[in-house]
Short mmCIF file of C-alpha atoms in Angstrom, two decimals:
data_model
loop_
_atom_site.label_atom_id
_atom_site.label_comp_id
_atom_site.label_asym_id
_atom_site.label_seq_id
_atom_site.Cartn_x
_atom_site.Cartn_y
_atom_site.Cartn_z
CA UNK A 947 -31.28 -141.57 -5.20
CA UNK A 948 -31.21 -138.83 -2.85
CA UNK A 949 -30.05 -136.31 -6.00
CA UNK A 950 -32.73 -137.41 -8.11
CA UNK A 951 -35.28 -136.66 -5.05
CA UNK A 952 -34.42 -133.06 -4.76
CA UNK A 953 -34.21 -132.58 -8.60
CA UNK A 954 -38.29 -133.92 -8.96
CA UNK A 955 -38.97 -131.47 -5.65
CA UNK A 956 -37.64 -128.37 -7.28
CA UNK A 957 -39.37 -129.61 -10.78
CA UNK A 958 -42.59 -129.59 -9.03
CA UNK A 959 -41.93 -126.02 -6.92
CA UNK A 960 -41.57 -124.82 -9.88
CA UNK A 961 -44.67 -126.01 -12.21
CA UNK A 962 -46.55 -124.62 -8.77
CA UNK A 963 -45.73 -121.04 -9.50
CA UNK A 964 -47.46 -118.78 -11.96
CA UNK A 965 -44.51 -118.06 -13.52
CA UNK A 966 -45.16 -116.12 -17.23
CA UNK A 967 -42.39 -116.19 -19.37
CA UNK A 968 -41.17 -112.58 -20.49
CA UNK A 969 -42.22 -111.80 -24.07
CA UNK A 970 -39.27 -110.75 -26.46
CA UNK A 971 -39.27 -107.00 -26.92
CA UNK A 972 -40.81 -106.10 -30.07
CA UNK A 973 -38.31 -104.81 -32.68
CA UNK A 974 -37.87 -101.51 -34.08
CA UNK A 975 -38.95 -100.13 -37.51
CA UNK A 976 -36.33 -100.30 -40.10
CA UNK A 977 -36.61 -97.14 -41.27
CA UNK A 978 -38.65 -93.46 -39.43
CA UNK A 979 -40.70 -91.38 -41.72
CA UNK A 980 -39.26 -88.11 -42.55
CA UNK A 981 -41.24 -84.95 -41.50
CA UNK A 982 -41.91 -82.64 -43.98
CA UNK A 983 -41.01 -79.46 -43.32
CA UNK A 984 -44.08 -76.54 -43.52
CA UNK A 985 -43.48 -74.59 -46.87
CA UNK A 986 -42.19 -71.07 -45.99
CA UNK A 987 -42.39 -68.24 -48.25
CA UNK A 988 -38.84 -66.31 -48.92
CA UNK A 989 -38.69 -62.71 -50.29
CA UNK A 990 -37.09 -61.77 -53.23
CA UNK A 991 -33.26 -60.49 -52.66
CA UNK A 992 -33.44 -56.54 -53.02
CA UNK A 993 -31.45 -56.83 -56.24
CA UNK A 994 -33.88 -59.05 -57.41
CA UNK A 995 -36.85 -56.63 -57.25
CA UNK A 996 -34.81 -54.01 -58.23
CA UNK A 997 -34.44 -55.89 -61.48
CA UNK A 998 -38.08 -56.55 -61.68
CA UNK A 999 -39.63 -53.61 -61.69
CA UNK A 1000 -36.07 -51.92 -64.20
CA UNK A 1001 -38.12 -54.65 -66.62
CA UNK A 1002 -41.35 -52.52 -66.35
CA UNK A 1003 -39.70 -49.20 -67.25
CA UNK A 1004 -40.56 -48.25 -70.54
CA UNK A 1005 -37.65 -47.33 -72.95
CA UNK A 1006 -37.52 -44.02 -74.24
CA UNK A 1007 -34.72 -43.67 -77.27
CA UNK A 1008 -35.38 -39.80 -77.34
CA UNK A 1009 -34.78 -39.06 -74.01
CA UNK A 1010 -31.15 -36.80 -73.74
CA UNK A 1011 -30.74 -38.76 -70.46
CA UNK A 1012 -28.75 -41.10 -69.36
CA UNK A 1013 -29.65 -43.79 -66.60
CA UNK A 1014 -28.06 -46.52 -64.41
CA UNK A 1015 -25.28 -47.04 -61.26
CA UNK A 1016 -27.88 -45.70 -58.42
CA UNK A 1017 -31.48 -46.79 -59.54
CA UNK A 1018 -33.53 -47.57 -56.48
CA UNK A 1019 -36.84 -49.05 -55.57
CA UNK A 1020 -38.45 -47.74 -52.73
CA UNK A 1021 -42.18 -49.02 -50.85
CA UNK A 1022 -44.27 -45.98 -49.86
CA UNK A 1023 -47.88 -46.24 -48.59
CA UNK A 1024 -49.18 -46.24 -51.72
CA UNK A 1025 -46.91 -48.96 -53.36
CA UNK A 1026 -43.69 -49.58 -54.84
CA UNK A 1027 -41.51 -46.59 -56.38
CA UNK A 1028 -38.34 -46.81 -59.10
CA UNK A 1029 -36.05 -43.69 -58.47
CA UNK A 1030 -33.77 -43.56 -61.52
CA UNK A 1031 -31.05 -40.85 -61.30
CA UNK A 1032 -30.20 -39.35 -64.97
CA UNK A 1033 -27.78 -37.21 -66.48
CA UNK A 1034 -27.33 -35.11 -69.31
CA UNK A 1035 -23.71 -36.95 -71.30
CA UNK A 1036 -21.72 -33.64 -72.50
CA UNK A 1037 -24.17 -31.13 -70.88
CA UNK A 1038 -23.91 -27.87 -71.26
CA UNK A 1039 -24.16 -24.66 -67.98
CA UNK A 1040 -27.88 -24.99 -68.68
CA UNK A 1041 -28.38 -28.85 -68.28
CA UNK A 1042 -29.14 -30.21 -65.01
CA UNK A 1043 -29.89 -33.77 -63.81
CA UNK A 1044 -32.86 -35.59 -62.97
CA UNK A 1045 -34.62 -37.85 -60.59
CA UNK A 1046 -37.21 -40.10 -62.68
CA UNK A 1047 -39.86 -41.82 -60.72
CA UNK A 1048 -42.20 -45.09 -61.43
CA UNK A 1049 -45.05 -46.07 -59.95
CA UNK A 1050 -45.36 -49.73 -59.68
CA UNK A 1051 -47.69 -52.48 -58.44
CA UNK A 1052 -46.92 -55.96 -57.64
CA UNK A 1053 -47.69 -58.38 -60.09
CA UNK A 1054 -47.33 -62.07 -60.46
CA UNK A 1055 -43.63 -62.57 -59.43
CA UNK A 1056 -42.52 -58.83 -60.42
CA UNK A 1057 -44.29 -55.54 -61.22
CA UNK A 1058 -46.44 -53.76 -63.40
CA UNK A 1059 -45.78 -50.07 -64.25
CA UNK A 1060 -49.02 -47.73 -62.68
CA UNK A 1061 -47.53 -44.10 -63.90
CA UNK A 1062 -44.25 -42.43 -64.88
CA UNK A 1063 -42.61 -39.04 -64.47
CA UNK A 1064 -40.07 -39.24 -66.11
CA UNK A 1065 -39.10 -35.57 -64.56
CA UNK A 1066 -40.17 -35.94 -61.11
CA UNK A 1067 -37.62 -33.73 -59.78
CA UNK A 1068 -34.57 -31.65 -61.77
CA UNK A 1069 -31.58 -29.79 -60.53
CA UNK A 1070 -28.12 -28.53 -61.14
CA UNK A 1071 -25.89 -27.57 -64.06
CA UNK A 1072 -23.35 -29.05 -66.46
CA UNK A 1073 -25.65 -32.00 -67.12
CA UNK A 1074 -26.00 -33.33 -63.43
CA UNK A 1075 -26.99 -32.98 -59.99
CA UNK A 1076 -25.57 -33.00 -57.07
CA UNK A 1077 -26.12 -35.70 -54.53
CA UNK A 1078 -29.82 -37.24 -53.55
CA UNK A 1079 -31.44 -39.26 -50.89
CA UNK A 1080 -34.75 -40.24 -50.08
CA UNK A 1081 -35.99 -39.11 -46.42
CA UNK A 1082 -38.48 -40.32 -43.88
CA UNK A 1083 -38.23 -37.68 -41.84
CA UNK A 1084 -39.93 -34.78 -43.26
CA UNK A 1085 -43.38 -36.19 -43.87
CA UNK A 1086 -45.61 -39.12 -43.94
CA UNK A 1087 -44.49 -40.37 -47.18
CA UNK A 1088 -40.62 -40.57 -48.21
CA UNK A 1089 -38.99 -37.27 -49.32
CA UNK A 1090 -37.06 -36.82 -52.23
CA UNK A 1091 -34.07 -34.40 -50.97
CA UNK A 1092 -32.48 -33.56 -54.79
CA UNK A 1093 -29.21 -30.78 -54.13
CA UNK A 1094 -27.97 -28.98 -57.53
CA UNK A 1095 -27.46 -25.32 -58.14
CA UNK A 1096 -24.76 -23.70 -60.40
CA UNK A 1097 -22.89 -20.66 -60.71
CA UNK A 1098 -23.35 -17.37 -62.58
CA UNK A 1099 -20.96 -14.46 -63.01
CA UNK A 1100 -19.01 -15.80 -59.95
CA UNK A 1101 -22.17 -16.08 -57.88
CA UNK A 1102 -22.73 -19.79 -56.50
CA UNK A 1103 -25.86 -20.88 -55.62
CA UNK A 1104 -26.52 -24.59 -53.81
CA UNK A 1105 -30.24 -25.45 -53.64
CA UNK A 1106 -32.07 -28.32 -51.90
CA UNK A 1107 -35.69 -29.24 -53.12
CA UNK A 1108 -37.69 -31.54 -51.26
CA UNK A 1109 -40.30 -33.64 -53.39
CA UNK A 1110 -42.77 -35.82 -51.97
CA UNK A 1111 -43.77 -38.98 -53.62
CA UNK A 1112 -47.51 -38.61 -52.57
CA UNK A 1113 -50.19 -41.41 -54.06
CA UNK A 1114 -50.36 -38.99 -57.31
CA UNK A 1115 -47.35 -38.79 -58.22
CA UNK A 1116 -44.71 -36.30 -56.95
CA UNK A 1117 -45.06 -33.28 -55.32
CA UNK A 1118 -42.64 -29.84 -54.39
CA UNK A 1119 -42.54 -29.34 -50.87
CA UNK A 1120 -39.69 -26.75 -50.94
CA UNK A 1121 -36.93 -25.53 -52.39
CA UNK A 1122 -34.13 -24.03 -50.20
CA UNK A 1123 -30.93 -22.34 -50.11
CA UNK A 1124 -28.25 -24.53 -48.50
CA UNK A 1125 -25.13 -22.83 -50.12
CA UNK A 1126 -24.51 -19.33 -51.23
CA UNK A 1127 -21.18 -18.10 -52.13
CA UNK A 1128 -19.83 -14.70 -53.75
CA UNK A 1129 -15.97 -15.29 -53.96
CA UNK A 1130 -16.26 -15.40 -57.70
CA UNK A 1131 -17.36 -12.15 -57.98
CA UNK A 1132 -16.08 -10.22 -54.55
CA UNK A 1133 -12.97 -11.82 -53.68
CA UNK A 1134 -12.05 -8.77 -51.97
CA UNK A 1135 -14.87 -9.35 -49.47
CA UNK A 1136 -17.45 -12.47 -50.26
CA UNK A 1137 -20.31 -13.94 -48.42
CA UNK A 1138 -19.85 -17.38 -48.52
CA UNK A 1139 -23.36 -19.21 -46.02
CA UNK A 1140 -23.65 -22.96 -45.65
CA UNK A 1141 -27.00 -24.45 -44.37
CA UNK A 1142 -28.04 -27.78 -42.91
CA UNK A 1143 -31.28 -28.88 -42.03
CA UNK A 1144 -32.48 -29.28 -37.95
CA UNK A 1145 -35.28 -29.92 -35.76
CA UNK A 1146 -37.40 -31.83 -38.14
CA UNK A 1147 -40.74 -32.43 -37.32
CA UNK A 1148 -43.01 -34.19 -39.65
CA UNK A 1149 -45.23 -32.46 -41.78
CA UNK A 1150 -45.19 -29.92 -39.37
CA UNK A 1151 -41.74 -27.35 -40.25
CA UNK A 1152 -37.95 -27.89 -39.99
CA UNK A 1153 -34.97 -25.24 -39.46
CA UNK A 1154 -31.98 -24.41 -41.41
CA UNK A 1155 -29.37 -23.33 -39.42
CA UNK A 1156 -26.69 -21.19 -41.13
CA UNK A 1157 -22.54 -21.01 -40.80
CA UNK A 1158 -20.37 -18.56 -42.83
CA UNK A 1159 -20.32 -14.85 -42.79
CA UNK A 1160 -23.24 -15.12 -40.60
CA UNK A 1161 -24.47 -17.43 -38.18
CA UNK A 1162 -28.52 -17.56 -37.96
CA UNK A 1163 -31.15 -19.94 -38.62
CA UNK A 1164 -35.09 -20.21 -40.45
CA UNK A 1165 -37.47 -22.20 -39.81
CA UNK A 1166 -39.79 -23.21 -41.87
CA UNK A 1167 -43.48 -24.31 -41.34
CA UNK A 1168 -46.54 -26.55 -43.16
CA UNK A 1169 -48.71 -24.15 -45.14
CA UNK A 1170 -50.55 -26.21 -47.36
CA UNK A 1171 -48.69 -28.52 -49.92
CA UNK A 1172 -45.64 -26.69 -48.61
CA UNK A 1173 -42.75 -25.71 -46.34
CA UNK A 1174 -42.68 -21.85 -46.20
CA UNK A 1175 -40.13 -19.73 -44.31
CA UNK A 1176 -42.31 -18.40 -41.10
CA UNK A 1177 -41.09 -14.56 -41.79
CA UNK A 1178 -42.27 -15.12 -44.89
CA UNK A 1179 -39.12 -14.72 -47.24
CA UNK A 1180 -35.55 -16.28 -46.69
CA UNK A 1181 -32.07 -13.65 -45.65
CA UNK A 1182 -30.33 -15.75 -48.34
CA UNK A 1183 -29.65 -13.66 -50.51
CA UNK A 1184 -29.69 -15.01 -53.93
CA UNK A 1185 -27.50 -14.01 -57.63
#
């Protein structure tokens, strides 16, 4: 009797409390949405343009030069530019080499061709030229720096010309002596001179600085469309 008492007490303490009962927790989505990433726009690979715009390049089956190994596409302020490096197969002491340049647009996925020069800058002998670069540092649009030269009766001769690729097309901004070398013809006593190119300031002048027989230096300034010596004619001699 006395069990059954205290089991009806704590029935009733209990219905007197405002007891809620917990909810269960609500469950979990089966499955999250995915984001979707924001669509990001990649850049063709360099080889891939550079195949783009060698599409565009009109073929020319009488040219006597041969292309391919160092093409190049290069963006100047005006737009895209195709250097293609040629050479002369079998050339002869007359034959030099050649830098031909295209001027492209963009177009679609690739390029459409705006004007050609197919000569934009010769040099050398024996059906080539020597070594080429393209340079930021001489004016406000990339430089062409082309070396060549030959010899004759012994007398060597190693020229640099600088060609700008300017909005028209290309443009001579000087031609300079950067080798000069008479052992062929005075081996008794030659002059042999080796220049390299200093204190570059954009469209403004540059120096060559000379080693050899003699050690001096020229500087060149901006007259015009060109780099002239300031003395007004180079101590190279020339052949």
């Amino acid at each position: 009797m006395i069990r059954a008492a205290v089991s009806i007490a704590a029935l009733a303490a209990l219905a007197g409390c405002d007891m809620v009962p917990e909810k269960p927790p609500t469950p979990a989505p089966s499955h999250r949405a995915t984001p979707v990433a924001a669509a990001s726009s990649v850049p063709p690979a360099p080889a891939e343009r550079l195949a783009a715009a060698l599409r565009v390049v009109p073929v020319d089956k009488a040219s006597r030069y041969a292309f391919g190994g160092d093409d190049r596409l290069i963006d100047t302020p005006s737009g895209p530019v195709l250097l293609r490096h040629g050479h002369v197969p079998d050339g002869s002491h007359a034959d030099g080499g050649v830098i031909a340049a295209y001027y492209l647009r963009p177009q679609n996925d690739g390029f459409a061709l705006v004007k050609a020069f197919p000569e934009a800058a010769t040099s050398g002998s024996f059906g080539d030229l020597g070594k080429w670069s393209v340079s930021a540092d001489f004016a406000a649009v990339p430089v062409l720096m082309v070396e060549g030269g030959g010899t004759w009766q012994g007398c060597t001769v190693g020229l640099t010309d600088l060609v700008a690729l300017q909005p028209g097309g290309p443009a001579s901004l000087a031609s300079v002596t950067t080798s000069f070398d008479t052992s062929g013809m005075s081996p008794d006593s030659p002059e042999t001179l080796t220049g390299s190119f200093a204190d570059i300031v954009r469209d403004r002048g540059f120096t060559v600085r000379y080693e050899g027989t003699r050690a001096f230096a020229e500087r060149y300034v901006r007259r015009g469309a060109r780099f002239q010596p300031e003395g007004g004619e180079s101590q190279v001699p020339g052949c």
